[in-house]
Coordinates of C-alpha atoms in Angstrom, one line a residue:
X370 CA 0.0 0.0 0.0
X371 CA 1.6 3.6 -0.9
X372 CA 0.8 6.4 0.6
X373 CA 1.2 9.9 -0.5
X374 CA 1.9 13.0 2.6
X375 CA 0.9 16.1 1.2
X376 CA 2.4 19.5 3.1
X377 CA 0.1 22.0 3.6
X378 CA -0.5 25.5 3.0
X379 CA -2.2 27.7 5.3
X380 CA -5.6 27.2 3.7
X381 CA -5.1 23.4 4.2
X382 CA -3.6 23.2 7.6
X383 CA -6.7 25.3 8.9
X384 CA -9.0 22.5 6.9
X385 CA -7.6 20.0 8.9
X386 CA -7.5 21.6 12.3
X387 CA -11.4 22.2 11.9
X388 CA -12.3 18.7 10.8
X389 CA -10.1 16.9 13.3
X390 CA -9.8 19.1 16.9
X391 CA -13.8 18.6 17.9
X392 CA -15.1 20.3 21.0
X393 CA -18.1 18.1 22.2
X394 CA -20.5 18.5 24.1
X395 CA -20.6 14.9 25.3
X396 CA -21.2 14.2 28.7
X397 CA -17.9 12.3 28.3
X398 CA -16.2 9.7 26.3
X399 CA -18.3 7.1 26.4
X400 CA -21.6 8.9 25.1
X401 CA -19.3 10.5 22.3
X402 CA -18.1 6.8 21.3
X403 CA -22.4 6.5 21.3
X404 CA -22.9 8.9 18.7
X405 CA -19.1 8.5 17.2
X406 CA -19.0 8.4 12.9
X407 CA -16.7 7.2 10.4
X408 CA -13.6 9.3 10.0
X409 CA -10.7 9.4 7.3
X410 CA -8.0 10.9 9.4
X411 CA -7.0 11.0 13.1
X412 CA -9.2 13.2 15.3
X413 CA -8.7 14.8 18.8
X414 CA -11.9 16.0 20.9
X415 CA -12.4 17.4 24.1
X416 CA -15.1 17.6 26.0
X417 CA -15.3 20.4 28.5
X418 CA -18.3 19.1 30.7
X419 CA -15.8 16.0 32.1
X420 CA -12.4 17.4 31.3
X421 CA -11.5 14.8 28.9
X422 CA -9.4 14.2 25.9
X423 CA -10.4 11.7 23.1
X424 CA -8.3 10.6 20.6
X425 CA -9.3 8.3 17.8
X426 CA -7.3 7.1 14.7
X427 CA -7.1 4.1 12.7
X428 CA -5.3 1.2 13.9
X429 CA -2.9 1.1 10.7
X430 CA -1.4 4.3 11.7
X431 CA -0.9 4.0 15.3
X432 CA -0.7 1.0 17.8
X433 CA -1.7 0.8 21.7
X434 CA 1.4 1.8 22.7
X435 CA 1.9 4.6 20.1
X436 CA -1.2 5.9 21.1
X437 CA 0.0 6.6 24.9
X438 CA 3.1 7.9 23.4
X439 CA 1.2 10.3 21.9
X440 CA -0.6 11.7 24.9
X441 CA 3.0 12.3 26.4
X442 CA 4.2 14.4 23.5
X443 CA 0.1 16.0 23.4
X444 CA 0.4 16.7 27.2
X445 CA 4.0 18.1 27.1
X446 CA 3.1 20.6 24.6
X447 CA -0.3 21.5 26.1
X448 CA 1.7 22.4 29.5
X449 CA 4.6 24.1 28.1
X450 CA 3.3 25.1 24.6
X451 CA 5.7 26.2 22.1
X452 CA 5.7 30.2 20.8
X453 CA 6.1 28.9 17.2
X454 CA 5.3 26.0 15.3
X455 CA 6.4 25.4 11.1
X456 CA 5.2 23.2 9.3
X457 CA 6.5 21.4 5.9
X458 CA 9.5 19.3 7.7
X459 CA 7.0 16.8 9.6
X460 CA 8.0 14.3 6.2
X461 CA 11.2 13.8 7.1
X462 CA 9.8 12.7 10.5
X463 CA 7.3 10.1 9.4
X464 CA 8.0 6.9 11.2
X465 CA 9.7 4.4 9.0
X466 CA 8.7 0.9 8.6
X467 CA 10.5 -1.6 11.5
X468 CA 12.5 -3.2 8.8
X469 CA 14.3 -0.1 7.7
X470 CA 15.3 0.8 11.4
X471 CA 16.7 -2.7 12.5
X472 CA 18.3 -2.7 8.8
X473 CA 16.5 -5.8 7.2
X474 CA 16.2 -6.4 3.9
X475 CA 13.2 -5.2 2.5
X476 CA 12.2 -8.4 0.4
X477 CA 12.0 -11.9 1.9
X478 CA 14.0 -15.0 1.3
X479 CA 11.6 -18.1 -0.4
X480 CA 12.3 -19.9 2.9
X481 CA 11.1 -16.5 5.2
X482 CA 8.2 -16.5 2.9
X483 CA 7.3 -20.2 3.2
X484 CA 7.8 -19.9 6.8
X485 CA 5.5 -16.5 7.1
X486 CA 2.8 -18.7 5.9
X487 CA 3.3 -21.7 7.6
X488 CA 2.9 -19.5 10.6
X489 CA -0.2 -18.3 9.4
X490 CA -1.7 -21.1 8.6
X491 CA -1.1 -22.4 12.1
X492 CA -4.2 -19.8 13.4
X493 CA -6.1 -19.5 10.0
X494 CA -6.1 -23.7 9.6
X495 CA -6.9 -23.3 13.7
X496 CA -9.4 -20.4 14.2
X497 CA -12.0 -20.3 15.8
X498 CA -11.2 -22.1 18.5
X499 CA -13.5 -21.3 21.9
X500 CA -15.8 -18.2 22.6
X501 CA -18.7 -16.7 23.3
X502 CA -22.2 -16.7 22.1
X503 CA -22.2 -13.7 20.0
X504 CA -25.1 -12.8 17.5
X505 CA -22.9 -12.8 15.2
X506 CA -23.6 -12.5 11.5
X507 CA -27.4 -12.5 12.1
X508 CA -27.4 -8.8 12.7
X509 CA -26.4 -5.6 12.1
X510 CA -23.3 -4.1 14.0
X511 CA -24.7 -1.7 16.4
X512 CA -22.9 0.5 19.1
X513 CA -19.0 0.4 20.2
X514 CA -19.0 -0.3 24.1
X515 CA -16.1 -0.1 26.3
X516 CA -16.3 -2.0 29.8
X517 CA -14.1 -1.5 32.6
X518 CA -13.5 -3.1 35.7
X519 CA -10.6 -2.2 38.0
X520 CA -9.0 -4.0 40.7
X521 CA -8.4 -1.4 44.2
X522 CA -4.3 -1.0 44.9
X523 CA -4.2 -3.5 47.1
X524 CA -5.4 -6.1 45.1
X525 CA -3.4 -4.8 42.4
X526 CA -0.3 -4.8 44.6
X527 CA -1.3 -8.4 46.3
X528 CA -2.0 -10.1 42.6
X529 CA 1.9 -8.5 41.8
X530 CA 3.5 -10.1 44.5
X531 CA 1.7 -13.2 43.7
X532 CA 2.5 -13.4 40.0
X533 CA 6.4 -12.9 40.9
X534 CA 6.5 -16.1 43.6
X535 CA 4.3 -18.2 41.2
X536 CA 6.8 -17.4 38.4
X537 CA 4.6 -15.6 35.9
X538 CA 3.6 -12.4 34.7
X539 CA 0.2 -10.7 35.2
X540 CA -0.6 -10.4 31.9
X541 CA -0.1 -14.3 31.1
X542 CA -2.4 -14.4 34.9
X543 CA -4.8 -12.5 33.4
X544 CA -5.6 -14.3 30.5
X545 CA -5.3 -17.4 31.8
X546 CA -8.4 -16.2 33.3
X547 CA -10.2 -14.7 30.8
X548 CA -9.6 -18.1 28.8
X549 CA -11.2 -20.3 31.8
X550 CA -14.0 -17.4 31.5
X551 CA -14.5 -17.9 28.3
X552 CA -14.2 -22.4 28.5
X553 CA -17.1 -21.6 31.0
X554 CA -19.2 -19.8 28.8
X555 CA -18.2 -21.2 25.5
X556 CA -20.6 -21.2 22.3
X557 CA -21.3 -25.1 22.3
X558 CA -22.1 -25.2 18.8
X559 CA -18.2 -24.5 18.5
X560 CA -15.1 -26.0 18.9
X561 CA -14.7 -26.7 22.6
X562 CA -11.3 -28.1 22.8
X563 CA -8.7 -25.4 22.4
X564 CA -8.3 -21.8 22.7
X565 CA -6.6 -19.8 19.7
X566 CA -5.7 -16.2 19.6
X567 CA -3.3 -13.7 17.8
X568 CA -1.6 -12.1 21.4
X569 CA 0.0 -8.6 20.5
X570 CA 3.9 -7.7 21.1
X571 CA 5.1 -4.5 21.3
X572 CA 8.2 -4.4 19.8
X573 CA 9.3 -1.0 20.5
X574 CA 11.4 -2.1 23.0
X575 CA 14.1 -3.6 20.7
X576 CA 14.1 -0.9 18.7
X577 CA 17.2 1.9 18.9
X578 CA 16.3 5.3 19.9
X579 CA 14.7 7.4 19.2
X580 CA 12.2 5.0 17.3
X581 CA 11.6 3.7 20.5
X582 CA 10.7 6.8 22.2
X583 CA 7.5 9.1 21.8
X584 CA 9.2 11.2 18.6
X585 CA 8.1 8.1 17.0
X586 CA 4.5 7.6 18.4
X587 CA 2.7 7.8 16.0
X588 CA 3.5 4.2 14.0
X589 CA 3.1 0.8 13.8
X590 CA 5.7 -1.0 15.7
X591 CA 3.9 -3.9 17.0
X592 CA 2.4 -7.7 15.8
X593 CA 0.4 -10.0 15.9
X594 CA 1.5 -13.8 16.6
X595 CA -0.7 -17.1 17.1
X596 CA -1.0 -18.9 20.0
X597 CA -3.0 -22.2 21.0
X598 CA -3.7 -24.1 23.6
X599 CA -5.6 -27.5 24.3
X600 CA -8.4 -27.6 26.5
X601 CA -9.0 -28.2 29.1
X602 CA -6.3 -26.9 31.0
X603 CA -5.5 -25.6 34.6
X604 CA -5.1 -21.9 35.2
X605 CA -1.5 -22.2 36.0
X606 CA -0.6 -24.8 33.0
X607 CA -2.3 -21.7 30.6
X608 CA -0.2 -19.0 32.8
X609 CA 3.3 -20.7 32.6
X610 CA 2.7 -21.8 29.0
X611 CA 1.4 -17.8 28.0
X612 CA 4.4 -16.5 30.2
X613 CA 7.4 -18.8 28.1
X614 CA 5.3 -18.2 24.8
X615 CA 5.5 -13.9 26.0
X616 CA 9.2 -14.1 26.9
X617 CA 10.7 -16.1 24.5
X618 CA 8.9 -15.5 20.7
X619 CA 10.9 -12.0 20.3
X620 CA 13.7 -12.1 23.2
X621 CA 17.2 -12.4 21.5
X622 CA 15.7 -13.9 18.6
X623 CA 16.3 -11.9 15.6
X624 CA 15.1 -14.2 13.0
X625 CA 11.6 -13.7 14.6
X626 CA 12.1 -9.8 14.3
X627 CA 12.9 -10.2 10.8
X628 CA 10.3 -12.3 10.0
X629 CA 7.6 -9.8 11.2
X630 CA 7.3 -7.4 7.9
X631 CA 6.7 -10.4 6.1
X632 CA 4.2 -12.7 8.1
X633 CA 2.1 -9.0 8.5
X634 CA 1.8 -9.0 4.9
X635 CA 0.9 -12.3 4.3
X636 CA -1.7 -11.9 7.1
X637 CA -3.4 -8.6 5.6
X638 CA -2.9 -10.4 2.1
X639 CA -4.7 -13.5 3.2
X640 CA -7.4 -12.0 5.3
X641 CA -9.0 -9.8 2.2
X642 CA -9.4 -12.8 0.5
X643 CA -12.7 -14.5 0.0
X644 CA -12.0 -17.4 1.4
X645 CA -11.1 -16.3 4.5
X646 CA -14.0 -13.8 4.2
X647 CA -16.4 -16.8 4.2
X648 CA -14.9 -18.7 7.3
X649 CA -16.5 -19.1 10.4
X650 CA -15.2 -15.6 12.5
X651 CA -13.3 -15.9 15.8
X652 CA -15.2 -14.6 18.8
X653 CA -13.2 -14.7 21.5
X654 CA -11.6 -11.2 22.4
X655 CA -8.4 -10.4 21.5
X656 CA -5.8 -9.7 24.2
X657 CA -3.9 -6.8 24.2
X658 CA -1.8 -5.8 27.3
X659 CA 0.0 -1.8 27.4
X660 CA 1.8 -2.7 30.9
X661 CA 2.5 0.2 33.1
X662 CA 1.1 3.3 31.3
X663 CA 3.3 5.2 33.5
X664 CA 5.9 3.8 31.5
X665 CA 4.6 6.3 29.0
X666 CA 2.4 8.4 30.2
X667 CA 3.2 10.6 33.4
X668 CA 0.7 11.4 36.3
X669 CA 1.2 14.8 35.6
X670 CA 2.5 17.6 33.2
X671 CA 3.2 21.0 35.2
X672 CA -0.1 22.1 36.5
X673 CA -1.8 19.3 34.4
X674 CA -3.1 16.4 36.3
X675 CA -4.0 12.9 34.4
X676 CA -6.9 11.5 36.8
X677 CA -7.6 8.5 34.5
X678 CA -6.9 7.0 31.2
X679 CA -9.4 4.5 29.0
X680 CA -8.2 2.6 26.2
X681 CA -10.8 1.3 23.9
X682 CA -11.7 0.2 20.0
X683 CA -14.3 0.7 17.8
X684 CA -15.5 -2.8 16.9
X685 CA -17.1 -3.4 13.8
X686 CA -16.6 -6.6 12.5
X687 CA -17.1 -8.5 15.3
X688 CA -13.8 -9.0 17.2
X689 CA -13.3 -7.9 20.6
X690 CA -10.6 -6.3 22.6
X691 CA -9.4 -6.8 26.7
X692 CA -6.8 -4.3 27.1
X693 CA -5.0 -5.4 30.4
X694 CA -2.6 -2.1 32.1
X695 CA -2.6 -0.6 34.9
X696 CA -2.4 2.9 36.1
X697 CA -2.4 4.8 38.8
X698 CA -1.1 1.6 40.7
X699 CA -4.6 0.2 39.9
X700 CA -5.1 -3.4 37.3
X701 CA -7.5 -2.2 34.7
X702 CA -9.3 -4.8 32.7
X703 CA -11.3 -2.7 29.2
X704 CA -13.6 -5.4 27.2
X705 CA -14.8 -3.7 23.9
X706 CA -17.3 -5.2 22.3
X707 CA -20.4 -4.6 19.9
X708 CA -23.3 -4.5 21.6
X709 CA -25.4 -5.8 18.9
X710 CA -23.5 -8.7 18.6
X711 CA -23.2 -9.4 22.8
X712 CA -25.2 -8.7 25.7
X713 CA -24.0 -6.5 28.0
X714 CA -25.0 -8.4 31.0
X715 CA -22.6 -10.8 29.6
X716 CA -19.4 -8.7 29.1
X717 CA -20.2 -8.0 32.9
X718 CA -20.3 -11.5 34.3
X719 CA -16.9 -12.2 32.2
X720 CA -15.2 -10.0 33.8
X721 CA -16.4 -10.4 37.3
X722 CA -15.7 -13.9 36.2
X723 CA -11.9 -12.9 35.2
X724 CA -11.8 -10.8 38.3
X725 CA -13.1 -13.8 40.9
X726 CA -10.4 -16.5 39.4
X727 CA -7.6 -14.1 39.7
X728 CA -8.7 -13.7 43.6
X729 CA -9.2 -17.3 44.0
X730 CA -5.9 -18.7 42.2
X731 CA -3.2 -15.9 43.6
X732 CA -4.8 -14.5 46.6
X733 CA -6.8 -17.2 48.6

């Protein structure tokens, strides 16, 4: 896919501050996601009632990660704004693709390509595996909902401890439990005997500066990569098998680094295809987990104060989301869904589900 950047002039740039800085008048973020349309280019709102920021963009251009670097360059220059700002050199700061940085070649060998889809072909020949009953294909998509449930400090700091002495990390704890949610309230008239998902790395971290840092925010520096398991399984057989399968796909391995570019475009290649069009759609939510968004984002920028920060997606299609981070020293589990195609109700009891295992297998 090419794509063309375009400086502005004056009479452009002003175009495109109007059609993407909104003020709303939203009673915040979650009615504005309510009454949200389809938009070409990234957009900021604010919403004065609540105090709150919204930033939406496609998730070609920016991933989870990217997206909190961006509020720490946003929230930098809102508390010490800068007296003059040119445009007509942002080009030469466009984020290049991973390859370039790390100094791959950009055209596969046969064998990277062979092995690129041999990989995926080990979730397409797989998917779906478990998930939940979801309306699916019988209706029309209807509104983007975000769910959150957050654990209190302690529990956060008690399910911490835990994770270290039990020898895993809480993200792999975490969806160990959301997959034992979802084997309890699996579609029966689906495949019951193993879970299948694409997990998400962030990559950023083997990246050199300053690609790595929030100059680069706004980019793609993340993938996708399958993972199975059989069912049924024990909570800490799923744990310790997510946490080797988390720490050892990218760690020191360059030939898996390398191999990204080229396994991300066999998958968008494959998954416009009609074939795969036509298959049966996974519904299980896919897991996404941002860490410590302190990491990126700080509590505060001079007088500025960040009370509280929601990451969510539009879905569409059908897929879900769980973003797992924490912040403010507090575990934050989002589930977004569609809710035409499942019942709120039901996104509820998952994740008090998700929430009572945690207690049960770290705490009691």
């Amino acid at each position: 896919m090419k794509k063309v950047y375009e400086v502005p002039n004056e009479s452009k740039l002003q175009q495109w501050i109007d059609s993407t800085f909104i003020v709303s008048s939203a009673s915040d973020a979650e009615e504005l996601q309510q009454s949200a349309v389809p938009f070409t280019q990234a957009t900021l709102y604010y919403l004065p009632g609540p105090s709150e920021l919204v930033f939406r963009a496609h998730h070609h251009t920016v991933d989870g990660v990217g997206v909190m670097l961006f509020w720490d360059s946003f929230l930098h220059a809102l508390s010490a704004p800068q007296t003059h700002i040119s445009f007509c050199e942002e080009p030469a700061r466009l984020a290049p693709a991973m390859e370039s940085v790390l100094g791959y070649p950009p055209e596969p060998t046969p064998a990277q390509a062979e092995e690129a889809k041999d990989l995926f072909m080990s979730w397409a020949g797989s998917i779906p595996g478990i998930g939940p009953v979801s309306k699916l294909g019988t209706c029309p998509p209807g509104h983007c909902v975000n769910k959150q449930l957050s654990f209190s400090a302690s529990q956060t700091d008690a399910i911490v401890r835990a994770c270290k002495v039990k020898g895993f990390s809480v993200t792999s704890a975490v969806q160990a439990a959301h997959v034992l949610t979802l084997a309890q309230h699996a579609d029966p008239r689906h495949k019951l005997s193993q879970y299948v998902t694409a997990n998400q790395f962030n990559l950023r971290r083997f990246l050199p500066m300053p690609y790595n840092s929030s100059k680069y925010a706004v980019s793609v520096y993340y993938t996708p990569l399958p993972f199975k398991i059989d069912l049924p399984s024990s909570f800490g057989v799923i744990a310790h098998t997510l946490n080797e399968y988390y720490k050892t796909s990218y760690e020191n391995n360059a030939h898996a680094l390398q191999l990204k570019g080229t396994f991300t475009r066999v998958l968008v290649a494959a998954v416009q295809t009609p074939e795969f069009l036509a298959a049966p759609v996974p519904r299980d939510a896919l897991v996404s987990s941002l860490g410590i968004i302190e990491q990126y984002v700080n509590r505060t920028y001079g007088s500025l104060r960040v009370k509280d920060i929601t990451m969510g997606i539009d879905v569409i299609m059908g897929t879900s989301m769980l973003h797992i981070y924490t912040f403010h020293d507090q575990l934050r589990l989002v589930y977004s869904y569609n809710n035409a195609f499942e019942e709120p109700a039901n996104i509820q009891m998952y994740l008090e589900k998700v929430h009572g295992i945690l207690l049960k297998e770290l705490l009691l």
